[in-house]
CSV table of C-alpha atoms in Angstrom, one decimal:
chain,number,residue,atom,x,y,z
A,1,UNK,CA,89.8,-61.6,-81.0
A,2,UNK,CA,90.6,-59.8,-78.2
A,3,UNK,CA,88.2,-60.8,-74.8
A,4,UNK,CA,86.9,-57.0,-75.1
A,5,UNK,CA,85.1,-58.0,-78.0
A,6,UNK,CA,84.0,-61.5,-77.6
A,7,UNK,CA,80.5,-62.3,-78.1
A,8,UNK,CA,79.3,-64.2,-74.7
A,9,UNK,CA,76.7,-66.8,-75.5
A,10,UNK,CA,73.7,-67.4,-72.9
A,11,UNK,CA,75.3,-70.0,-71.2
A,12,UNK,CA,78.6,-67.7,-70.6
A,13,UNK,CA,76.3,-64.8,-69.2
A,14,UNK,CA,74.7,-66.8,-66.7
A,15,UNK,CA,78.1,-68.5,-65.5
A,16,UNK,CA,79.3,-65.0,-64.7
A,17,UNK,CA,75.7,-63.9,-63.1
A,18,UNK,CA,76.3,-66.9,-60.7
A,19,UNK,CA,79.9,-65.5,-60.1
A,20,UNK,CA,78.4,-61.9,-59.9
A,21,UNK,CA,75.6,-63.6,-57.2
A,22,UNK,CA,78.3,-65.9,-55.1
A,23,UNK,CA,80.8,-62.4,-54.4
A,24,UNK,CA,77.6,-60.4,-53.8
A,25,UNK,CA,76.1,-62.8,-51.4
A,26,UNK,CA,79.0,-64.2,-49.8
A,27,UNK,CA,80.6,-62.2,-47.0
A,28,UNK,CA,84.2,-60.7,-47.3
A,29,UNK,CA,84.1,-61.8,-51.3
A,30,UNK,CA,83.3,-58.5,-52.9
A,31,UNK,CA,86.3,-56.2,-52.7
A,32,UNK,CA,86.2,-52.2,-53.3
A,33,UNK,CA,88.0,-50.1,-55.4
A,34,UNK,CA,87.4,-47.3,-53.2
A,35,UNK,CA,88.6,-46.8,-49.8
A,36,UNK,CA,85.9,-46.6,-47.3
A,37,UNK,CA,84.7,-42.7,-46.1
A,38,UNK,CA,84.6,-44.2,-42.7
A,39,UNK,CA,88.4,-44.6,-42.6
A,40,UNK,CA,88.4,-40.8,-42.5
A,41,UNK,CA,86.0,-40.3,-39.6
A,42,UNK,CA,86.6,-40.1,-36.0
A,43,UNK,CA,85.9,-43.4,-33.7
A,44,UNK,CA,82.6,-42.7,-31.6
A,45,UNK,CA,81.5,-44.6,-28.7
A,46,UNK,CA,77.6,-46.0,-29.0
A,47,UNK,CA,76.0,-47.3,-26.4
A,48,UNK,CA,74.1,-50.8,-26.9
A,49,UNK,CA,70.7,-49.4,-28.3
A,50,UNK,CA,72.4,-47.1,-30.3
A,51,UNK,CA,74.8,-49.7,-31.7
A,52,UNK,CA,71.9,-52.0,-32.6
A,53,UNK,CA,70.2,-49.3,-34.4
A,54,UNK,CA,72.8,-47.8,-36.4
A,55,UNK,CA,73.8,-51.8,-36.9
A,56,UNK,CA,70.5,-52.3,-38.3
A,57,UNK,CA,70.2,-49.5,-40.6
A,58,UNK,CA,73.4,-50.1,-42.0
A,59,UNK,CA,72.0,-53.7,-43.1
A,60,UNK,CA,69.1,-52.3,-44.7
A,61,UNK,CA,71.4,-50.1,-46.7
A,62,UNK,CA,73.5,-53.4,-47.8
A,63,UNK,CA,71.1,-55.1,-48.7
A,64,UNK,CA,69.7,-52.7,-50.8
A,65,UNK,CA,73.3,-52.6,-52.3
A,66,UNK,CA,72.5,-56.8,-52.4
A,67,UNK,CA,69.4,-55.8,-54.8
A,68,UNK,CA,71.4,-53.0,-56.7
A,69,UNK,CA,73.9,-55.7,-57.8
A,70,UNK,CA,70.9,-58.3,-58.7
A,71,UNK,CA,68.7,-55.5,-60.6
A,72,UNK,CA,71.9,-54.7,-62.8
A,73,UNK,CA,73.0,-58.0,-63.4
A,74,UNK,CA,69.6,-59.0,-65.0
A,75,UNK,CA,69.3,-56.2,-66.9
A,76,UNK,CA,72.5,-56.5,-68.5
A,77,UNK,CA,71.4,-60.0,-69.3
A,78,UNK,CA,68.6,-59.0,-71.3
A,79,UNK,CA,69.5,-55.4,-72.7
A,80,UNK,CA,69.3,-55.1,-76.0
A,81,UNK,CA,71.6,-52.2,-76.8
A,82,UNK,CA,75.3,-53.0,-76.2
A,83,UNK,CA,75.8,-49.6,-75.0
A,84,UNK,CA,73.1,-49.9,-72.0
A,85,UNK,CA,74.1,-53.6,-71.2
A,86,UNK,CA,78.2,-51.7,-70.5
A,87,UNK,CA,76.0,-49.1,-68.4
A,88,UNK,CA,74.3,-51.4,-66.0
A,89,UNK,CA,77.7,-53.7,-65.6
A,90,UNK,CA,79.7,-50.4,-64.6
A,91,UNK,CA,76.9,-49.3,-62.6
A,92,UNK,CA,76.6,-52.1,-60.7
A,93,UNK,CA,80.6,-52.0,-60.6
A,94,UNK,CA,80.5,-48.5,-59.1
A,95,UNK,CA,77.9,-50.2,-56.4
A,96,UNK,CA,80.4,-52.8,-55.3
A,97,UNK,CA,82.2,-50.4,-53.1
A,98,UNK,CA,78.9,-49.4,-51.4
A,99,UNK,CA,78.4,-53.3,-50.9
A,100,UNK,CA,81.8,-53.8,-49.2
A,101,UNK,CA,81.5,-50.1,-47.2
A,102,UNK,CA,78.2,-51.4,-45.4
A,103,UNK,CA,79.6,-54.7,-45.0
A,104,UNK,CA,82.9,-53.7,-43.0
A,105,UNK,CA,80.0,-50.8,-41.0
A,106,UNK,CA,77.9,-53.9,-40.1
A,107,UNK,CA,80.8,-55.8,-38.6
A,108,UNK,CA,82.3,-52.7,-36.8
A,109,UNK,CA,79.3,-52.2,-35.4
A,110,UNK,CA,79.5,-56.2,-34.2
A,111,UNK,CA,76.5,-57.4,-36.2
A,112,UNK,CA,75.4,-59.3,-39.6
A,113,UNK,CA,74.4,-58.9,-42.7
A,114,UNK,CA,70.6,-59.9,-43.5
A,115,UNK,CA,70.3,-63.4,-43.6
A,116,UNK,CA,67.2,-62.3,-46.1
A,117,UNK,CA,69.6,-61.3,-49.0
A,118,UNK,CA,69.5,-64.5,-51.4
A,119,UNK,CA,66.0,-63.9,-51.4
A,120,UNK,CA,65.9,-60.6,-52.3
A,121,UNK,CA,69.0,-61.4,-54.5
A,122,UNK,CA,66.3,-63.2,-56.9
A,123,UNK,CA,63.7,-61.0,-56.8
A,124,UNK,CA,65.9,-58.4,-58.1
A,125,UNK,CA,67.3,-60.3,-60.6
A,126,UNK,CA,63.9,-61.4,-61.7
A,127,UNK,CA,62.5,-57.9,-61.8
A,128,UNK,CA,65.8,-56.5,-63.5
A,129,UNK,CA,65.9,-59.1,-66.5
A,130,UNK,CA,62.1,-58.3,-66.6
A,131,UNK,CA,62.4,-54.6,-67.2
A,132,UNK,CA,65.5,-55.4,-69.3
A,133,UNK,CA,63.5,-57.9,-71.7
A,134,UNK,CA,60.5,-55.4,-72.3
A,135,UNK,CA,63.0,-52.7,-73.3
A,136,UNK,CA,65.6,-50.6,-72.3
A,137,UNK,CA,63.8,-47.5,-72.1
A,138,UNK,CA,61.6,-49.0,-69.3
A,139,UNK,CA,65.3,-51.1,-67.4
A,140,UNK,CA,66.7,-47.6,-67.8
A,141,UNK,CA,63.9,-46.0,-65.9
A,142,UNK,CA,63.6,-48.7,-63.2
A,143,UNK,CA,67.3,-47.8,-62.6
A,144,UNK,CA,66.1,-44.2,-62.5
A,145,UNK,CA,63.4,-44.8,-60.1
A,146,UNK,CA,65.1,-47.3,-57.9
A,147,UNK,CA,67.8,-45.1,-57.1
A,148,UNK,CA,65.3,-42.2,-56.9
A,149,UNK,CA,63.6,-45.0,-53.9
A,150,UNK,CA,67.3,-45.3,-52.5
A,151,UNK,CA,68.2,-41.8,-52.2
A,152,UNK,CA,65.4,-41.4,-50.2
A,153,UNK,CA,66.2,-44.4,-47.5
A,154,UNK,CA,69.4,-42.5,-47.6
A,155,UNK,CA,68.3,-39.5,-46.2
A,156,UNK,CA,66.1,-40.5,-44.0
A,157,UNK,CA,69.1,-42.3,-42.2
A,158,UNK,CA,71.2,-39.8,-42.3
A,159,UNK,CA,69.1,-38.2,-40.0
A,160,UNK,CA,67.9,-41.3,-37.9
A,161,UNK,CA,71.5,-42.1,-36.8
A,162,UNK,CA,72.9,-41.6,-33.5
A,163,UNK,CA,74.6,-38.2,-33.7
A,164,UNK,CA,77.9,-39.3,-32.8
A,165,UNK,CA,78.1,-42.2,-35.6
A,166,UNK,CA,80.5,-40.4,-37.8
A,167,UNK,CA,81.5,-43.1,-39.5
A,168,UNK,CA,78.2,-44.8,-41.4
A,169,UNK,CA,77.3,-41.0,-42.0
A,170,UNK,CA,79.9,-40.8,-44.1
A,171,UNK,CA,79.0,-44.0,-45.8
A,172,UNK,CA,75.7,-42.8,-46.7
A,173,UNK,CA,77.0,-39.4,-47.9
A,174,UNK,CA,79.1,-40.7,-50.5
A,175,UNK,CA,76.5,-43.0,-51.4
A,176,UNK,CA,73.8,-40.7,-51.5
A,177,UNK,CA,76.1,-38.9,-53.9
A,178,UNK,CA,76.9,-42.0,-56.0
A,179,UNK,CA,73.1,-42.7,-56.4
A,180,UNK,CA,72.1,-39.4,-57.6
A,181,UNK,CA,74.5,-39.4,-60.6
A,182,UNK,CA,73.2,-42.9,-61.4
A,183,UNK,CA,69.7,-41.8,-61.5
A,184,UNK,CA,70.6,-38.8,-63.5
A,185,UNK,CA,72.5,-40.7,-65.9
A,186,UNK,CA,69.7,-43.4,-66.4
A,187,UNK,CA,67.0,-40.5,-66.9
A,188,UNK,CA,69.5,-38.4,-69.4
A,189,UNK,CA,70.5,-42.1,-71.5
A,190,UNK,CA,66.5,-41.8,-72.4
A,191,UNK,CA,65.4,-44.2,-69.3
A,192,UNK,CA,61.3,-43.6,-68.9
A,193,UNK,CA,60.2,-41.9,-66.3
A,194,UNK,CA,57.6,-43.8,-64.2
A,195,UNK,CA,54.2,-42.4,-63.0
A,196,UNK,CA,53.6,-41.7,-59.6
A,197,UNK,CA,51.4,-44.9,-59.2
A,198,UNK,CA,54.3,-47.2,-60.2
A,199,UNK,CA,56.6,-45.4,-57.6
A,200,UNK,CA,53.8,-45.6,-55.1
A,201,UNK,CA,54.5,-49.2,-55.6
A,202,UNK,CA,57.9,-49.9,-55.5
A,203,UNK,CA,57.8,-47.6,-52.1
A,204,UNK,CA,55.3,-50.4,-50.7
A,205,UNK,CA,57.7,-52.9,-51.8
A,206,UNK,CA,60.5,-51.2,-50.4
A,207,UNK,CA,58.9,-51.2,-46.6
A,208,UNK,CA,58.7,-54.4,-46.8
A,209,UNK,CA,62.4,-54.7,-47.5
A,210,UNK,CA,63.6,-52.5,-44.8
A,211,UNK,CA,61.1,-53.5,-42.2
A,212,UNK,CA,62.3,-57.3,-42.4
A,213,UNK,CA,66.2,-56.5,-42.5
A,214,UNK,CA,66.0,-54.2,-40.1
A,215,UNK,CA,65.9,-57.6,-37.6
A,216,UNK,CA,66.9,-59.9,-39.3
């Protein structure tokens, strides 16, 4: 039996989610398969306000990266369908290089990542295994609504970025990009589109999120 098509028991699943957690959570551990879009940009000088904001929005950005990886891991855990538990393991593949990108932007920019992320890490997790377990119509449309949330943040800080900040610009573009195909391919798999009250909510919840990172 080759190890493409071994049959993981429970036990082996969450062994690799605590992997999955340690390189997501643990700086310098994740590595990309991309190079970064930064490395193609122009060096700026920022002056200290402008540092600490661009620094700051760049962490909310990885740590929504942090909860990508968590929301995917637990739904892989509980999908039923084989086919959508390869999905959310190559998505949250794909999102590894948005993980590292903000990482390296954070420390170029001579700052941290949020010391909040293990927290949010299980919330994630929690939610995703949740929407996984109840079916994977419904983790299919979280995806497709979560990145629809993301895309948004995106934009927002494309805009709310020092002008001369090259660099994490062209982070967020290629992210932004990366984000839409993922909600498109969630939505066109059969994921459920949620009504506007549920994504009323997860925009509460996501103020929250980038509120608190933002500092810290």
């Amino acid at each position: 039996m080759n190890a493409n098509s071994r049959r993981y028991s429970l036990f082996d699943k969450l062994i690799q989610n605590a992997d999955q957690a340690l390189r997501t959570l643990v700086p310098g551990a994740a590595q990309e398969e991309r190079p970064s879009p930064a490395q193609q940009r122009p060096y700026h000088e920022l002056n200290e306000a402008e540092q600490k904001h661009a620094a700051g929005l760049m962490r909310i950005n990885h740590t929504g990266e942090v909860c990508a990886q968590a929301l995917y891991q637990g739904q892989a855990l509980t999908a039923k369908l084989p086919e959508v538990r390869e999905a959310m393991e190559e998505a949250a593949r794909e999102e590894i290089d948005h993980l590292v990108w903000c990482e390296d932007r954070i420390k170029d920019l001579g700052s941290h990542t949020s010391r909040l992320n293990p927290l949010f890490y299980g919330l994630s997790f929690g939610i995703g295994a949740l929407a996984g377990k109840i079916s994977d119509k419904v983790s299919l449309g979280f995806v497709a609504a979560t990145e629809e949330q993301v895309c948004k943040h995106l934009s927002q800080h494309m805009t709310s970025l020092p002008v001369q900040d090259e660099k994490s610009k062209a982070v967020l573009l290629q992210m932004l990009e990366d984000e839409a195909k993922h909600a498109t391919v969630a939505l066109e798999a059969g994921g459920h589109k949620f009504p506007l009250p549920v994504k009323l909510a997860m925009t509460a919840v996501s103020k929250v999120m980038t509120k608190s990172v933002y500092r810290f």
